[in-house]
PDB file of C-alpha atoms in Angstrom:
ATOM      1  CA  MET A1467       0.081  -0.086   0.015  1.00  0.00           C
ATOM      2  CA  ASP A1468       1.199   3.449  -0.789  1.00  0.00           C
ATOM      3  CA  ASN A1469       2.150   5.744   2.015  1.00  0.00           C
ATOM      4  CA  TRP A1470      -0.236   8.405   0.840  1.00  0.00           C
ATOM      5  CA  VAL A1471      -3.181   6.111   1.325  1.00  0.00           C
ATOM      6  CA  ILE A1472      -2.807   5.433   4.890  1.00  0.00           C
ATOM      7  CA  PRO A1473      -4.244   8.619   6.284  1.00  0.00           C
ATOM      8  CA  LEU A1474      -7.238   7.894   4.020  1.00  0.00           C
ATOM      9  CA  THR A1475      -7.750   4.500   5.532  1.00  0.00           C
ATOM     10  CA  LEU A1476      -8.703   6.260   9.126  1.00  0.00           C
ATOM     11  CA  LEU A1477     -11.644   8.277   7.178  1.00  0.00           C
ATOM     12  CA  PRO A1478     -14.243   5.342   7.792  1.00  0.00           C
ATOM     13  CA  GLY A1479     -13.700   5.273  11.661  1.00  0.00           C
ATOM     14  CA  ILE A1480     -13.859   9.013  11.624  1.00  0.00           C
ATOM     15  CA  GLY A1481     -17.123   8.870   9.826  1.00  0.00           C
ATOM     16  CA  MET A1482     -18.398   6.389  12.237  1.00  0.00           C
ATOM     17  CA  MET A1483     -17.562   8.597  15.061  1.00  0.00           C
ATOM     18  CA  ILE A1484     -19.285  11.602  13.447  1.00  0.00           C
ATOM     19  CA  MET A1485     -22.326   9.741  12.790  1.00  0.00           C
ATOM     20  CA  SER A1486     -22.377   8.571  16.543  1.00  0.00           C
ATOM     21  CA  THR A1487     -21.590  11.961  17.837  1.00  0.00           C
ATOM     22  CA  SER A1488     -24.264  13.444  15.543  1.00  0.00           C
ATOM     23  CA  ASN A1489     -26.947  11.040  16.871  1.00  0.00           C
ATOM     24  CA  LEU A1490     -25.942  11.952  20.607  1.00  0.00           C
ATOM     25  CA  ALA A1491     -26.179  15.584  19.737  1.00  0.00           C
ATOM     26  CA  THR A1492     -29.704  15.065  18.162  1.00  0.00           C
ATOM     27  CA  ALA A1493     -30.845  13.187  21.120  1.00  0.00           C
ATOM     28  CA  ILE A1494     -29.546  15.938  23.644  1.00  0.00           C
ATOM     29  CA  SER A1495     -31.301  18.352  21.244  1.00  0.00           C
ATOM     30  CA  THR A1496     -34.675  16.738  21.455  1.00  0.00           C
ATOM     31  CA  GLU A1497     -34.294  16.250  25.211  1.00  0.00           C
ATOM     32  CA  ILE A1498     -33.626  20.189  25.515  1.00  0.00           C
ATOM     33  CA  ASN A1499     -36.822  20.902  23.240  1.00  0.00           C
ATOM     34  CA  ASN A1500     -38.963  18.762  25.663  1.00  0.00           C
ATOM     35  CA  LEU A1501     -37.521  20.256  28.794  1.00  0.00           C
ATOM     36  CA  LEU A1502     -38.270  23.737  27.304  1.00  0.00           C
ATOM     37  CA  GLU A1503     -41.979  22.713  26.768  1.00  0.00           C
ATOM     38  CA  ARG A1504     -42.342  21.800  30.448  1.00  0.00           C
ATOM     39  CA  GLN A1505     -43.435  24.549  32.862  1.00  0.00           C
ATOM     40  CA  ASP A1506     -41.628  23.035  35.959  1.00  0.00           C
ATOM     41  CA  CYS A1507     -38.038  22.796  34.274  1.00  0.00           C
ATOM     42  CA  LYS A1508     -35.270  24.692  35.931  1.00  0.00           C
ATOM     43  CA  PRO A1509     -33.302  26.911  33.641  1.00  0.00           C
ATOM     44  CA  GLU A1510     -30.021  25.503  35.264  1.00  0.00           C
ATOM     45  CA  LEU A1511     -30.875  21.903  34.036  1.00  0.00           C
ATOM     46  CA  ILE A1512     -31.456  23.312  30.473  1.00  0.00           C
ATOM     47  CA  GLN A1513     -28.179  25.173  30.629  1.00  0.00           C
ATOM     48  CA  LYS A1514     -26.201  21.979  31.631  1.00  0.00           C
ATOM     49  CA  LYS A1515     -27.954  20.148  28.548  1.00  0.00           C
ATOM     50  CA  ILE A1516     -26.770  23.171  26.408  1.00  0.00           C
ATOM     51  CA  SER A1517     -23.330  22.777  27.693  1.00  0.00           C
ATOM     52  CA  GLN A1518     -23.420  18.988  26.995  1.00  0.00           C
ATOM     53  CA  MET A1519     -24.749  19.647  23.338  1.00  0.00           C
ATOM     54  CA  SER A1520     -22.000  22.283  22.832  1.00  0.00           C
ATOM     55  CA  LEU A1521     -19.295  19.806  23.867  1.00  0.00           C
ATOM     56  CA  LEU A1522     -20.581  17.406  21.333  1.00  0.00           C
ATOM     57  CA  ASN A1523     -20.750  19.812  18.609  1.00  0.00           C
ATOM     58  CA  VAL A1524     -17.172  20.942  19.312  1.00  0.00           C
ATOM     59  CA  ALA A1525     -16.221  17.199  19.138  1.00  0.00           C
ATOM     60  CA  MET A1526     -17.922  16.904  15.749  1.00  0.00           C
ATOM     61  CA  VAL A1527     -16.020  20.053  14.439  1.00  0.00           C
ATOM     62  CA  CYS A1528     -12.899  18.366  15.687  1.00  0.00           C
ATOM     63  CA  LEU A1529     -13.725  15.293  13.892  1.00  0.00           C
ATOM     64  CA  TYR A1530     -14.531  17.139  10.602  1.00  0.00           C
ATOM     65  CA  ILE A1531     -11.221  18.902  10.965  1.00  0.00           C
ATOM     66  CA  SER A1532      -9.410  15.538  11.530  1.00  0.00           C
ATOM     67  CA  ALA A1533     -10.966  14.106   8.570  1.00  0.00           C
ATOM     68  CA  ALA A1534     -10.022  17.294   6.534  1.00  0.00           C
ATOM     69  CA  VAL A1535      -6.412  17.005   7.673  1.00  0.00           C
ATOM     70  CA  PHE A1536      -6.142  13.385   6.742  1.00  0.00           C
ATOM     71  CA  ALA A1537      -7.645  13.997   3.395  1.00  0.00           C
ATOM     72  CA  VAL A1538      -5.316  16.888   2.957  1.00  0.00           C
ATOM     73  CA  ALA A1539      -2.348  14.723   3.595  1.00  0.00           C
ATOM     74  CA  GLY A1540      -3.431  12.104   1.338  1.00  0.00           C
ATOM     75  CA  LEU A1541      -3.863  14.691  -1.290  1.00  0.00           C
ATOM     76  CA  ILE A1542      -0.591  16.326  -0.944  1.00  0.00           C
ATOM     77  CA  GLU A1543       1.150  12.887  -0.954  1.00  0.00           C
ATOM     78  CA  GLY A1544      -0.886  11.686  -3.934  1.00  0.00           C
ATOM     79  CA  ILE A1545      -0.140  14.897  -6.015  1.00  0.00           C
ATOM     80  CA  PHE A1546       3.596  14.584  -5.241  1.00  0.00           C
ATOM     81  CA  GLU A1547       3.520  10.897  -6.122  1.00  0.00           C
ATOM     82  CA  LEU A1548       1.689  11.765  -9.426  1.00  0.00           C
ATOM     83  CA  ARG A1549       4.116  14.220 -10.270  1.00  0.00           C
ATOM     84  CA  THR A1550       7.104  11.954  -9.688  1.00  0.00           C
ATOM     85  CA  GLU A1551       5.821   8.743 -11.358  1.00  0.00           C
ATOM     86  CA  MET A1552       4.435   9.264 -14.734  1.00  0.00           C
ATOM     87  CA  HIS A1553       3.475   5.868 -15.947  1.00  0.00           C
ATOM     88  CA  ASP A1554       0.426   3.774 -17.110  1.00  0.00           C
ATOM     89  CA  GLY A1555      -1.378   4.378 -13.809  1.00  0.00           C
ATOM     90  CA  THR A1556      -1.580   8.137 -14.130  1.00  0.00           C
ATOM     91  CA  LEU A1557      -5.251   8.412 -14.903  1.00  0.00           C
ATOM     92  CA  HIS A1558      -6.039   5.994 -11.865  1.00  0.00           C
ATOM     93  CA  GLN A1559      -3.720   8.333  -9.650  1.00  0.00           C
ATOM     94  CA  LEU A1560      -5.423  11.348 -11.133  1.00  0.00           C
ATOM     95  CA  LEU A1561      -8.895  10.309 -10.231  1.00  0.00           C
ATOM     96  CA  LEU A1562      -7.642   9.509  -6.757  1.00  0.00           C
ATOM     97  CA  VAL A1563      -6.304  13.015  -6.304  1.00  0.00           C
ATOM     98  CA  VAL A1564      -9.513  14.392  -7.525  1.00  0.00           C
ATOM     99  CA  GLY A1565     -11.567  12.279  -5.361  1.00  0.00           C
ATOM    100  CA  ILE A1566      -9.520  13.347  -2.299  1.00  0.00           C
ATOM    101  CA  ALA A1567      -9.683  17.015  -3.303  1.00  0.00           C
ATOM    102  CA  ALA A1568     -13.455  16.759  -3.357  1.00  0.00           C
ATOM    103  CA  LEU A1569     -13.314  15.079   0.090  1.00  0.00           C
ATOM    104  CA  VAL A1570     -11.055  18.045   1.322  1.00  0.00           C
ATOM    105  CA  ILE A1571     -13.913  20.637  -0.007  1.00  0.00           C
ATOM    106  CA  ALA A1572     -16.796  18.620   1.600  1.00  0.00           C
ATOM    107  CA  SER A1573     -14.917  18.415   4.926  1.00  0.00           C
ATOM    108  CA  LEU A1574     -14.338  22.216   4.917  1.00  0.00           C
ATOM    109  CA  LEU A1575     -17.925  22.831   4.127  1.00  0.00           C
ATOM    110  CA  LEU A1576     -18.907  20.499   6.963  1.00  0.00           C
ATOM    111  CA  ILE A1577     -16.586  22.394   9.390  1.00  0.00           C
ATOM    112  CA  THR A1578     -18.284  25.450   8.362  1.00  0.00           C
ATOM    113  CA  PHE A1579     -21.796  24.172   8.765  1.00  0.00           C
ATOM    114  CA  SER A1580     -21.118  22.571  12.167  1.00  0.00           C
ATOM    115  CA  ILE A1581     -19.614  25.667  13.670  1.00  0.00           C
ATOM    116  CA  ARG A1582     -22.528  27.649  12.368  1.00  0.00           C
ATOM    117  CA  ALA A1583     -25.048  25.238  13.716  1.00  0.00           C
ATOM    118  CA  VAL A1584     -23.498  25.329  17.235  1.00  0.00           C
ATOM    119  CA  ARG A1585     -23.882  29.062  17.384  1.00  0.00           C
ATOM    120  CA  ILE A1586     -27.439  28.928  15.959  1.00  0.00           C
ATOM    121  CA  LYS A1587     -28.551  26.251  18.216  1.00  0.00           C
ATOM    122  CA  HIS A1588     -27.057  27.673  21.241  1.00  0.00           C
ATOM    123  CA  ASN A1589     -28.776  31.077  20.689  1.00  0.00           C
ATOM    124  CA  GLN A1590     -32.036  29.407  19.928  1.00  0.00           C
ATOM    125  CA  PHE A1591     -32.028  27.539  23.333  1.00  0.00           C
ATOM    126  CA  LEU A1592     -30.584  30.696  25.150  1.00  0.00           C
ATOM    127  CA  ASN A1593     -33.504  32.734  23.530  1.00  0.00           C
ATOM    128  CA  SER A1594     -36.215  30.208  24.691  1.00  0.00           C
ATOM    129  CA  ILE A1595     -34.974  30.270  28.218  1.00  0.00           C
ATOM    130  CA  HIS A1596     -34.768  34.009  28.515  1.00  0.00           C
ATOM    131  CA  LYS A1597     -38.233  34.557  26.606  1.00  0.00           C
ATOM    132  CA  ASP A1598     -40.076  33.896  29.732  1.00  0.00           C
TER     133      ASP A1598
END
């Protein structure tokens, strides 16, 4: 196996962690919404749940960043290998580089989305608490 592929082999594991963390964040978000509907719920409890959700969202951002870094590492190594060995496998190598570049772009977009989602959700819950 070429060395530049090694960072990419970690991506499925990172994807599973992102999926698991996303499910946890969704569950906590639902729980917060349920608590907000109750009249007898203390704001301190909701604040603690918001803190939990924020930690999960920061963890997801870190996972997205790690996926992007591994993809960039694979992309850089793949480009250097493509430049140094021009042979019959060039098209295959070029397609791998393009695929990794698309993965990097998607990772950057997901990082941006996740950071914005954390801010929006946090503000949404705080507005619900202070509305009363």
